[in-house]
Amino acid sequence: MRTLCYAVRVKPGYLIGTCSWNFDDWVGLVYSDRQRRAVDYLPEYARRFTTAEIDSWFYRIPDRRSVSEYLASVPPGFSFTCKVPQEITLTHQRRRRRSDPLEVNPGFLSVERFMRFLEAVEPLLPRLDAIMFEFEYLNRSKMDGLPQFLDALGPFLDRIPSGLPYAVEPRNANYLEPQWFSFLLEHHSAHVFSQKRYMPDVWEVYEAHRSTIDRMQRSVIRLLGGDRAAIEAQTGGTWNKVVLQRPLEKQRIAGMVASMVGTLFTIISVNNHYEGCAPATVSDLKQLITRAIGA
């Protein structure tokens, strides 16, 4: 498979931004006025942040016109991360009811479908710091365990173009063992740390496997939060203020990032569901990281 040499940002350091940016609730906080389309928020967003996670591509392959609009809406030096479409990362089709039988997803780890995705996003490839493969929690009815998962993922990574900043996010805590991190290193891919419900704290994962992770050039940290329904009830679906403070977690995460910056290029993406307002969390974390680096 051919090499695509777009992944040029590997100098140690970090960027921090939010998981998506299309929130009317941020008017008065990040934006001056409501906009009709997500892309129309990007110019103002990019004046405050240097990176953004594109979440919408998880649900569909974008059209090239939309991709080009994203590129035209941000200044030089601004970058993105993105998730590949779920049609590539779901082992089975989503069920409408739990009682429905499992149906194998024919697009699971399809090189052909991934190449269609790459073709669609090609204008933005030089600005992508991470192309993320997010896998759902895989119970035994979907995947027998880590060895079977690696047997499926390995050939896929071997066949897709090299030279791009691939990063993989597993949602199985029991997969996070030495074999997993060695596999990523061998396949020139990064680990996506998920601070979320049912997963171990990201700093504990890093400390346990630091000797391998520090050789990967880059990492991604996604702060996703805990019980989504609970924080949605607290916010009432409005994401303009912090409703659940996580000061100790943020201090530990800041220390983790400070430990990484000498060897890794790290991207941190914050979700509204983490504390209730991603921009506010980003502001706090930037201060904490600056202090931790200077300590």
PDB file of C-alpha atoms in Angstrom:
ATOM      1  CA  MET A   1       0.000   0.000   0.000  1.00  0.00           C
ATOM      2  CA  ARG A   2       1.297   3.449  -0.920  1.00  0.00           C
ATOM      3  CA  THR A   3       2.658   5.943   1.584  1.00  0.00           C
ATOM      4  CA  LEU A   4       0.960   9.296   2.139  1.00  0.00           C
ATOM      5  CA  CYS A   5       3.338  11.750   3.782  1.00  0.00           C
ATOM      6  CA  TYR A   6       0.926  14.208   5.348  1.00  0.00           C
ATOM      7  CA  ALA A   7       1.676  13.472   9.017  1.00  0.00           C
ATOM      8  CA  VAL A   8       4.268  16.195   9.551  1.00  0.00           C
ATOM      9  CA  ARG A   9       3.314  17.468  13.021  1.00  0.00           C
ATOM     10  CA  VAL A  10       5.317  15.202  15.296  1.00  0.00           C
ATOM     11  CA  LYS A  11       7.339  17.722  17.288  1.00  0.00           C
ATOM     12  CA  PRO A  12       6.747  17.116  21.016  1.00  0.00           C
ATOM     13  CA  GLY A  13       4.205  19.425  22.601  1.00  0.00           C
ATOM     14  CA  TYR A  14       0.447  19.579  22.940  1.00  0.00           C
ATOM     15  CA  LEU A  15      -2.733  21.095  21.542  1.00  0.00           C
ATOM     16  CA  ILE A  16      -6.074  21.305  23.310  1.00  0.00           C
ATOM     17  CA  GLY A  17      -9.555  21.844  21.930  1.00  0.00           C
ATOM     18  CA  THR A  18     -13.066  20.474  22.062  1.00  0.00           C
ATOM     19  CA  CYS A  19     -14.994  17.469  20.784  1.00  0.00           C
ATOM     20  CA  SER A  20     -17.018  19.215  18.099  1.00  0.00           C
ATOM     21  CA  TRP A  21     -17.719  22.951  18.132  1.00  0.00           C
ATOM     22  CA  ASN A  22     -21.273  23.200  16.796  1.00  0.00           C
ATOM     23  CA  PHE A  23     -23.070  24.380  19.931  1.00  0.00           C
ATOM     24  CA  ASP A  24     -25.465  27.312  19.970  1.00  0.00           C
ATOM     25  CA  ASP A  25     -25.078  27.282  23.767  1.00  0.00           C
ATOM     26  CA  TRP A  26     -21.568  28.695  23.342  1.00  0.00           C
ATOM     27  CA  VAL A  27     -22.897  32.000  21.996  1.00  0.00           C
ATOM     28  CA  GLY A  28     -21.634  34.642  24.417  1.00  0.00           C
ATOM     29  CA  LEU A  29     -18.911  32.277  25.581  1.00  0.00           C
ATOM     30  CA  VAL A  30     -17.059  31.473  22.344  1.00  0.00           C
ATOM     31  CA  TYR A  31     -19.298  32.861  19.614  1.00  0.00           C
ATOM     32  CA  SER A  32     -20.840  36.281  19.031  1.00  0.00           C
ATOM     33  CA  ASP A  33     -23.957  35.073  17.184  1.00  0.00           C
ATOM     34  CA  ARG A  34     -25.825  31.899  16.330  1.00  0.00           C
ATOM     35  CA  GLN A  35     -24.972  30.334  13.006  1.00  0.00           C
ATOM     36  CA  ARG A  36     -27.010  28.115  10.729  1.00  0.00           C
ATOM     37  CA  ARG A  37     -24.219  25.664   9.873  1.00  0.00           C
ATOM     38  CA  ALA A  38     -21.390  24.112  11.871  1.00  0.00           C
ATOM     39  CA  VAL A  39     -18.775  25.374   9.416  1.00  0.00           C
ATOM     40  CA  ASP A  40     -19.897  28.960  10.006  1.00  0.00           C
ATOM     41  CA  TYR A  41     -18.807  28.708  13.649  1.00  0.00           C
ATOM     42  CA  LEU A  42     -15.272  27.652  12.723  1.00  0.00           C
ATOM     43  CA  PRO A  43     -13.696  31.091  12.066  1.00  0.00           C
ATOM     44  CA  GLU A  44     -14.592  32.323  15.566  1.00  0.00           C
ATOM     45  CA  TYR A  45     -13.716  28.980  17.135  1.00  0.00           C
ATOM     46  CA  ALA A  46     -10.278  29.084  15.504  1.00  0.00           C
ATOM     47  CA  ARG A  47      -9.537  32.481  17.033  1.00  0.00           C
ATOM     48  CA  ARG A  48      -9.707  30.885  20.479  1.00  0.00           C
ATOM     49  CA  PHE A  49      -8.551  27.301  19.919  1.00  0.00           C
ATOM     50  CA  THR A  50      -5.894  25.651  17.754  1.00  0.00           C
ATOM     51  CA  THR A  51      -7.515  22.246  17.221  1.00  0.00           C
ATOM     52  CA  ALA A  52     -10.982  20.718  16.956  1.00  0.00           C
ATOM     53  CA  GLU A  53     -12.325  17.190  16.813  1.00  0.00           C
ATOM     54  CA  ILE A  54     -14.638  16.482  13.880  1.00  0.00           C
ATOM     55  CA  ASP A  55     -17.309  14.220  15.312  1.00  0.00           C
ATOM     56  CA  SER A  56     -19.834  14.255  12.467  1.00  0.00           C
ATOM     57  CA  TRP A  57     -17.753  12.074  10.140  1.00  0.00           C
ATOM     58  CA  PHE A  58     -18.334   9.188  12.532  1.00  0.00           C
ATOM     59  CA  TYR A  59     -21.882   9.013  11.198  1.00  0.00           C
ATOM     60  CA  ARG A  60     -21.233   9.428   7.482  1.00  0.00           C
ATOM     61  CA  ILE A  61     -18.517   9.974   4.914  1.00  0.00           C
ATOM     62  CA  PRO A  62     -18.483  13.728   4.206  1.00  0.00           C
ATOM     63  CA  ASP A  63     -18.724  15.287   0.779  1.00  0.00           C
ATOM     64  CA  ARG A  64     -15.584  16.995  -0.521  1.00  0.00           C
ATOM     65  CA  ARG A  65     -17.276  20.391  -0.708  1.00  0.00           C
ATOM     66  CA  SER A  66     -17.923  20.349   3.055  1.00  0.00           C
ATOM     67  CA  VAL A  67     -14.347  19.244   3.703  1.00  0.00           C
ATOM     68  CA  SER A  68     -13.011  22.095   1.572  1.00  0.00           C
ATOM     69  CA  GLU A  69     -15.238  24.547   3.454  1.00  0.00           C
ATOM     70  CA  TYR A  70     -13.714  23.423   6.747  1.00  0.00           C
ATOM     71  CA  LEU A  71     -10.250  24.053   5.360  1.00  0.00           C
ATOM     72  CA  ALA A  72     -11.178  27.498   4.055  1.00  0.00           C
ATOM     73  CA  SER A  73     -12.695  28.510   7.410  1.00  0.00           C
ATOM     74  CA  VAL A  74      -9.574  28.180   9.566  1.00  0.00           C
ATOM     75  CA  PRO A  75      -6.189  29.944   9.510  1.00  0.00           C
ATOM     76  CA  PRO A  76      -2.830  28.333   8.694  1.00  0.00           C
ATOM     77  CA  GLY A  77      -1.602  26.329  11.655  1.00  0.00           C
ATOM     78  CA  PHE A  78      -5.070  25.278  12.810  1.00  0.00           C
ATOM     79  CA  SER A  79      -5.555  21.518  12.791  1.00  0.00           C
ATOM     80  CA  PHE A  80      -8.203  18.872  13.333  1.00  0.00           C
ATOM     81  CA  THR A  81      -8.658  15.365  14.576  1.00  0.00           C
ATOM     82  CA  CYS A  82     -11.443  13.189  13.221  1.00  0.00           C
ATOM     83  CA  LYS A  83     -13.174   9.881  13.743  1.00  0.00           C
ATOM     84  CA  VAL A  84     -13.552   7.527  10.798  1.00  0.00           C
ATOM     85  CA  PRO A  85     -17.125   6.458   9.989  1.00  0.00           C
ATOM     86  CA  GLN A  86     -18.659   3.866  12.269  1.00  0.00           C
ATOM     87  CA  GLU A  87     -19.484   1.732   9.239  1.00  0.00           C
ATOM     88  CA  ILE A  88     -15.771   0.821   9.337  1.00  0.00           C
ATOM     89  CA  THR A  89     -15.404   0.265  13.092  1.00  0.00           C
ATOM     90  CA  LEU A  90     -18.649  -1.510  14.035  1.00  0.00           C
ATOM     91  CA  THR A  91     -18.284  -5.291  14.086  1.00  0.00           C
ATOM     92  CA  HIS A  92     -22.054  -5.683  13.822  1.00  0.00           C
ATOM     93  CA  GLN A  93     -24.954  -3.548  12.674  1.00  0.00           C
ATOM     94  CA  ARG A  94     -26.608  -1.473  15.373  1.00  0.00           C
ATOM     95  CA  ARG A  95     -29.764  -3.116  16.677  1.00  0.00           C
ATOM     96  CA  ARG A  96     -33.054  -1.294  17.130  1.00  0.00           C
ATOM     97  CA  ARG A  97     -33.948  -3.574  20.048  1.00  0.00           C
ATOM     98  CA  ARG A  98     -31.697  -5.613  22.321  1.00  0.00           C
ATOM     99  CA  SER A  99     -33.760  -8.675  21.488  1.00  0.00           C
ATOM    100  CA  ASP A 100     -32.893  -8.379  17.794  1.00  0.00           C
ATOM    101  CA  PRO A 101     -30.295 -10.887  16.553  1.00  0.00           C
ATOM    102  CA  LEU A 102     -26.771  -9.689  15.866  1.00  0.00           C
ATOM    103  CA  GLU A 103     -26.084  -8.984  12.199  1.00  0.00           C
ATOM    104  CA  VAL A 104     -22.473  -8.867  10.987  1.00  0.00           C
ATOM    105  CA  ASN A 105     -21.414  -5.519   9.527  1.00  0.00           C
ATOM    106  CA  PRO A 106     -19.988  -6.228   6.054  1.00  0.00           C
ATOM    107  CA  GLY A 107     -18.045  -2.957   6.199  1.00  0.00           C
ATOM    108  CA  PHE A 108     -16.117  -3.815   9.369  1.00  0.00           C
ATOM    109  CA  LEU A 109     -12.472  -2.898   8.749  1.00  0.00           C
ATOM    110  CA  SER A 110     -13.139  -2.608   5.030  1.00  0.00           C
ATOM    111  CA  VAL A 111     -10.098  -1.193   3.241  1.00  0.00           C
ATOM    112  CA  GLU A 112     -12.300  -0.216   0.288  1.00  0.00           C
ATOM    113  CA  ARG A 113     -14.632   1.859   2.473  1.00  0.00           C
ATOM    114  CA  PHE A 114     -11.734   3.451   4.295  1.00  0.00           C
ATOM    115  CA  MET A 115     -10.166   4.461   0.995  1.00  0.00           C
ATOM    116  CA  ARG A 116     -13.455   6.108   0.001  1.00  0.00           C
ATOM    117  CA  PHE A 117     -13.300   8.033   3.265  1.00  0.00           C
ATOM    118  CA  LEU A 118      -9.702   9.123   2.633  1.00  0.00           C
ATOM    119  CA  GLU A 119     -10.615  10.254  -0.863  1.00  0.00           C
ATOM    120  CA  ALA A 120     -13.439  12.384   0.532  1.00  0.00           C
ATOM    121  CA  VAL A 121     -11.295  14.079   3.201  1.00  0.00           C
ATOM    122  CA  GLU A 122      -8.161  14.426   1.053  1.00  0.00           C
ATOM    123  CA  PRO A 123      -8.207  18.276   1.017  1.00  0.00           C
ATOM    124  CA  LEU A 124      -7.921  18.273   4.815  1.00  0.00           C
ATOM    125  CA  LEU A 125      -5.343  15.501   5.230  1.00  0.00           C
ATOM    126  CA  PRO A 126      -2.421  17.921   5.775  1.00  0.00           C
ATOM    127  CA  ARG A 127      -4.346  19.420   8.718  1.00  0.00           C
ATOM    128  CA  LEU A 128      -5.321  16.156  10.406  1.00  0.00           C
ATOM    129  CA  ASP A 129      -3.258  15.418  13.514  1.00  0.00           C
ATOM    130  CA  ALA A 130      -5.131  12.179  14.241  1.00  0.00           C
ATOM    131  CA  ILE A 131      -7.399   9.916  12.215  1.00  0.00           C
ATOM    132  CA  MET A 132      -9.156   7.988  14.957  1.00  0.00           C
ATOM    133  CA  PHE A 133     -10.708   4.544  14.873  1.00  0.00           C
ATOM    134  CA  GLU A 134     -13.221   4.463  17.726  1.00  0.00           C
ATOM    135  CA  PHE A 135     -14.426   0.981  18.632  1.00  0.00           C
ATOM    136  CA  GLU A 136     -17.397   0.366  20.879  1.00  0.00           C
ATOM    137  CA  TYR A 137     -17.184  -1.947  23.885  1.00  0.00           C
ATOM    138  CA  LEU A 138     -16.891  -5.411  22.378  1.00  0.00           C
ATOM    139  CA  ASN A 139     -18.528  -8.141  24.423  1.00  0.00           C
ATOM    140  CA  ARG A 140     -17.823 -11.807  23.777  1.00  0.00           C
ATOM    141  CA  SER A 141     -20.702 -12.106  21.328  1.00  0.00           C
ATOM    142  CA  LYS A 142     -18.958  -9.546  19.094  1.00  0.00           C
ATOM    143  CA  MET A 143     -15.270 -10.238  19.707  1.00  0.00           C
ATOM    144  CA  ASP A 144     -13.777 -13.163  21.591  1.00  0.00           C
ATOM    145  CA  GLY A 145     -10.962 -11.113  23.083  1.00  0.00           C
ATOM    146  CA  LEU A 146      -7.867  -9.054  22.363  1.00  0.00           C
ATOM    147  CA  PRO A 147      -6.082 -11.693  20.215  1.00  0.00           C
ATOM    148  CA  GLN A 148      -9.051 -11.934  17.839  1.00  0.00           C
ATOM    149  CA  PHE A 149      -9.319  -8.137  17.710  1.00  0.00           C
ATOM    150  CA  LEU A 150      -5.635  -7.792  16.815  1.00  0.00           C
ATOM    151  CA  ASP A 151      -5.967 -10.527  14.194  1.00  0.00           C
ATOM    152  CA  ALA A 152      -8.647  -8.399  12.507  1.00  0.00           C
ATOM    153  CA  LEU A 153      -7.084  -4.967  13.007  1.00  0.00           C
ATOM    154  CA  GLY A 154      -3.505  -5.865  12.074  1.00  0.00           C
ATOM    155  CA  PRO A 155      -4.101  -6.820   8.420  1.00  0.00           C
ATOM    156  CA  PHE A 156      -6.323  -3.758   7.979  1.00  0.00           C
ATOM    157  CA  LEU A 157      -3.619  -1.386   9.247  1.00  0.00           C
ATOM    158  CA  ASP A 158      -1.070  -3.159   7.052  1.00  0.00           C
ATOM    159  CA  ARG A 159      -3.179  -2.594   3.924  1.00  0.00           C
ATOM    160  CA  ILE A 160      -4.219   1.048   4.321  1.00  0.00           C
ATOM    161  CA  PRO A 161      -1.837   3.874   3.296  1.00  0.00           C
ATOM    162  CA  SER A 162       1.068   4.426   5.657  1.00  0.00           C
ATOM    163  CA  GLY A 163       2.359   7.832   6.672  1.00  0.00           C
ATOM    164  CA  LEU A 164      -0.932   9.076   8.122  1.00  0.00           C
ATOM    165  CA  PRO A 165      -1.555   9.799  11.830  1.00  0.00           C
ATOM    166  CA  TYR A 166      -3.701   6.821  12.783  1.00  0.00           C
ATOM    167  CA  ALA A 167      -4.907   6.497  16.368  1.00  0.00           C
ATOM    168  CA  VAL A 168      -7.038   3.751  17.873  1.00  0.00           C
ATOM    169  CA  GLU A 169      -9.542   4.002  20.714  1.00  0.00           C
ATOM    170  CA  PRO A 170     -10.624   0.712  22.279  1.00  0.00           C
ATOM    171  CA  ARG A 171     -13.481   0.751  24.770  1.00  0.00           C
ATOM    172  CA  ASN A 172     -12.526  -2.542  26.447  1.00  0.00           C
ATOM    173  CA  ALA A 173     -10.526  -1.930  29.611  1.00  0.00           C
ATOM    174  CA  ASN A 174      -9.208  -5.500  29.515  1.00  0.00           C
ATOM    175  CA  TYR A 175      -7.554  -4.813  26.144  1.00  0.00           C
ATOM    176  CA  LEU A 176      -5.178  -2.278  27.708  1.00  0.00           C
ATOM    177  CA  GLU A 177      -2.299  -4.643  28.342  1.00  0.00           C
ATOM    178  CA  PRO A 178       1.305  -4.719  27.080  1.00  0.00           C
ATOM    179  CA  GLN A 179       0.373  -6.659  23.935  1.00  0.00           C
ATOM    180  CA  TRP A 180      -1.979  -3.854  22.848  1.00  0.00           C
ATOM    181  CA  PHE A 181       0.574  -1.075  23.134  1.00  0.00           C
ATOM    182  CA  SER A 182       3.301  -3.135  21.473  1.00  0.00           C
ATOM    183  CA  PHE A 183       0.884  -3.824  18.619  1.00  0.00           C
ATOM    184  CA  LEU A 184       0.220  -0.099  18.131  1.00  0.00           C
ATOM    185  CA  LEU A 185       3.929   0.688  18.127  1.00  0.00           C
ATOM    186  CA  GLU A 186       4.575  -2.033  15.554  1.00  0.00           C
ATOM    187  CA  HIS A 187       1.801  -0.650  13.325  1.00  0.00           C
ATOM    188  CA  HIS A 188       2.889   3.002  13.652  1.00  0.00           C
ATOM    189  CA  SER A 189      -0.365   3.983  15.319  1.00  0.00           C
ATOM    190  CA  ALA A 190      -1.162   5.958  18.457  1.00  0.00           C
ATOM    191  CA  HIS A 191      -3.312   5.084  21.437  1.00  0.00           C
ATOM    192  CA  VAL A 192      -6.402   7.164  22.161  1.00  0.00           C
ATOM    193  CA  PHE A 193      -6.817   7.597  25.918  1.00  0.00           C
ATOM    194  CA  SER A 194     -10.478   7.780  26.957  1.00  0.00           C
ATOM    195  CA  GLN A 195     -11.376   9.353  30.275  1.00  0.00           C
ATOM    196  CA  LYS A 196     -14.835   7.913  30.487  1.00  0.00           C
ATOM    197  CA  ARG A 197     -17.153   5.617  32.368  1.00  0.00           C
ATOM    198  CA  TYR A 198     -16.025   1.993  32.678  1.00  0.00           C
ATOM    199  CA  MET A 199     -12.470   2.790  31.567  1.00  0.00           C
ATOM    200  CA  PRO A 200      -9.420   3.159  33.843  1.00  0.00           C
ATOM    201  CA  ASP A 201      -8.123   6.655  34.511  1.00  0.00           C
ATOM    202  CA  VAL A 202      -5.959   7.803  31.636  1.00  0.00           C
ATOM    203  CA  TRP A 203      -2.967   8.718  33.798  1.00  0.00           C
ATOM    204  CA  GLU A 204      -2.917   5.218  35.287  1.00  0.00           C
ATOM    205  CA  VAL A 205      -2.877   3.709  31.795  1.00  0.00           C
ATOM    206  CA  TYR A 206      -0.046   6.007  30.767  1.00  0.00           C
ATOM    207  CA  GLU A 207       2.089   5.260  33.813  1.00  0.00           C
ATOM    208  CA  ALA A 208       1.555   1.509  33.434  1.00  0.00           C
ATOM    209  CA  HIS A 209       2.660   1.477  29.785  1.00  0.00           C
ATOM    210  CA  ARG A 210       4.767   4.610  29.513  1.00  0.00           C
ATOM    211  CA  SER A 211       7.902   2.920  28.222  1.00  0.00           C
ATOM    212  CA  THR A 212       6.035   1.809  25.102  1.00  0.00           C
ATOM    213  CA  ILE A 213       3.706   4.794  24.675  1.00  0.00           C
ATOM    214  CA  ASP A 214       6.571   7.299  24.775  1.00  0.00           C
ATOM    215  CA  ARG A 215       7.958   5.704  21.603  1.00  0.00           C
ATOM    216  CA  MET A 216       4.779   6.332  19.565  1.00  0.00           C
ATOM    217  CA  GLN A 217       5.478   9.990  18.616  1.00  0.00           C
ATOM    218  CA  ARG A 218       1.895  11.104  19.289  1.00  0.00           C
ATOM    219  CA  SER A 219      -1.058  10.466  21.573  1.00  0.00           C
ATOM    220  CA  VAL A 220      -4.672  11.567  21.875  1.00  0.00           C
ATOM    221  CA  ILE A 221      -6.512  12.181  25.140  1.00  0.00           C
ATOM    222  CA  ARG A 222     -10.308  12.427  24.985  1.00  0.00           C
ATOM    223  CA  LEU A 223     -12.101  13.660  28.097  1.00  0.00           C
ATOM    224  CA  LEU A 224     -15.590  12.240  27.671  1.00  0.00           C
ATOM    225  CA  GLY A 225     -16.984  12.134  31.200  1.00  0.00           C
ATOM    226  CA  GLY A 226     -19.030   9.669  33.195  1.00  0.00           C
ATOM    227  CA  ASP A 227     -22.771   9.029  33.223  1.00  0.00           C
ATOM    228  CA  ARG A 228     -24.052  10.888  30.155  1.00  0.00           C
ATOM    229  CA  ALA A 229     -27.700  10.768  31.201  1.00  0.00           C
ATOM    230  CA  ALA A 230     -26.866  12.155  34.645  1.00  0.00           C
ATOM    231  CA  ILE A 231     -24.960  15.188  33.387  1.00  0.00           C
ATOM    232  CA  GLU A 232     -27.567  15.814  30.695  1.00  0.00           C
ATOM    233  CA  ALA A 233     -30.144  15.969  33.479  1.00  0.00           C
ATOM    234  CA  GLN A 234     -27.935  18.410  35.412  1.00  0.00           C
ATOM    235  CA  THR A 235     -27.393  20.694  32.428  1.00  0.00           C
ATOM    236  CA  GLY A 236     -30.880  20.382  31.023  1.00  0.00           C
ATOM    237  CA  GLY A 237     -29.199  19.999  27.660  1.00  0.00           C
ATOM    238  CA  THR A 238     -27.568  23.429  27.893  1.00  0.00           C
ATOM    239  CA  TRP A 239     -23.775  23.381  27.698  1.00  0.00           C
ATOM    240  CA  ASN A 240     -22.626  26.841  28.747  1.00  0.00           C
ATOM    241  CA  LYS A 241     -21.410  26.299  32.321  1.00  0.00           C
ATOM    242  CA  VAL A 242     -19.595  23.735  34.424  1.00  0.00           C
ATOM    243  CA  VAL A 243     -21.994  21.675  36.533  1.00  0.00           C
ATOM    244  CA  LEU A 244     -19.669  18.882  37.676  1.00  0.00           C
ATOM    245  CA  GLN A 245     -16.235  19.993  38.866  1.00  0.00           C
ATOM    246  CA  ARG A 246     -13.404  17.477  38.474  1.00  0.00           C
ATOM    247  CA  PRO A 247     -10.434  19.346  40.024  1.00  0.00           C
ATOM    248  CA  LEU A 248      -8.398  16.317  41.101  1.00  0.00           C
ATOM    249  CA  GLU A 249      -8.867  14.568  37.774  1.00  0.00           C
ATOM    250  CA  LYS A 250      -7.787  17.664  35.886  1.00  0.00           C
ATOM    251  CA  GLN A 251      -4.672  18.017  38.022  1.00  0.00           C
ATOM    252  CA  ARG A 252      -3.713  14.414  37.314  1.00  0.00           C
ATOM    253  CA  ILE A 253      -4.380  14.856  33.598  1.00  0.00           C
ATOM    254  CA  ALA A 254      -2.303  18.048  33.552  1.00  0.00           C
ATOM    255  CA  GLY A 255       0.557  16.165  35.194  1.00  0.00           C
ATOM    256  CA  MET A 256       0.221  13.408  32.616  1.00  0.00           C
ATOM    257  CA  VAL A 257       0.402  15.902  29.744  1.00  0.00           C
ATOM    258  CA  ALA A 258       3.400  17.619  31.348  1.00  0.00           C
ATOM    259  CA  SER A 259       5.155  14.239  31.457  1.00  0.00           C
ATOM    260  CA  MET A 260       4.370  13.648  27.785  1.00  0.00           C
ATOM    261  CA  VAL A 261       5.374  16.956  26.227  1.00  0.00           C
ATOM    262  CA  GLY A 262       9.076  16.180  26.139  1.00  0.00           C
ATOM    263  CA  THR A 263       8.630  13.058  24.013  1.00  0.00           C
ATOM    264  CA  LEU A 264       5.132  13.048  22.478  1.00  0.00           C
ATOM    265  CA  PHE A 265       2.922  15.315  20.427  1.00  0.00           C
ATOM    266  CA  THR A 266      -0.369  15.150  22.335  1.00  0.00           C
ATOM    267  CA  ILE A 267      -3.841  16.299  21.349  1.00  0.00           C
ATOM    268  CA  ILE A 268      -6.436  16.778  24.100  1.00  0.00           C
ATOM    269  CA  SER A 269     -10.117  16.925  23.147  1.00  0.00           C
ATOM    270  CA  VAL A 270     -12.726  17.850  25.753  1.00  0.00           C
ATOM    271  CA  ASN A 271     -16.391  16.878  25.529  1.00  0.00           C
ATOM    272  CA  ASN A 272     -19.212  18.952  27.010  1.00  0.00           C
ATOM    273  CA  HIS A 273     -20.249  15.849  28.944  1.00  0.00           C
ATOM    274  CA  TYR A 274     -17.003  15.903  30.926  1.00  0.00           C
ATOM    275  CA  GLU A 275     -17.946  18.832  33.189  1.00  0.00           C
ATOM    276  CA  GLY A 276     -20.841  20.524  31.415  1.00  0.00           C
ATOM    277  CA  CYS A 277     -18.996  23.090  29.310  1.00  0.00           C
ATOM    278  CA  ALA A 278     -16.007  22.062  27.210  1.00  0.00           C
ATOM    279  CA  PRO A 279     -14.589  25.589  26.641  1.00  0.00           C
ATOM    280  CA  ALA A 280     -14.509  26.219  30.391  1.00  0.00           C
ATOM    281  CA  THR A 281     -12.757  22.903  30.992  1.00  0.00           C
ATOM    282  CA  VAL A 282     -10.207  23.697  28.279  1.00  0.00           C
ATOM    283  CA  SER A 283      -9.459  27.045  29.918  1.00  0.00           C
ATOM    284  CA  ASP A 284      -8.877  25.398  33.302  1.00  0.00           C
ATOM    285  CA  LEU A 285      -6.741  22.627  31.851  1.00  0.00           C
ATOM    286  CA  LYS A 286      -4.514  25.002  29.912  1.00  0.00           C
ATOM    287  CA  GLN A 287      -3.647  26.811  33.133  1.00  0.00           C
ATOM    288  CA  LEU A 288      -3.059  23.558  35.006  1.00  0.00           C
ATOM    289  CA  ILE A 289      -0.858  22.148  32.229  1.00  0.00           C
ATOM    290  CA  THR A 290       1.197  25.347  32.080  1.00  0.00           C
ATOM    291  CA  ARG A 291       1.804  25.140  35.825  1.00  0.00           C
ATOM    292  CA  ALA A 292       2.619  21.428  35.674  1.00  0.00           C
ATOM    293  CA  ILE A 293       5.134  21.934  32.875  1.00  0.00           C
ATOM    294  CA  GLY A 294       6.803  24.739  34.798  1.00  0.00           C
ATOM    295  CA  ALA A 295       6.877  22.867  38.104  1.00  0.00           C
TER     296      ALA A 295
END
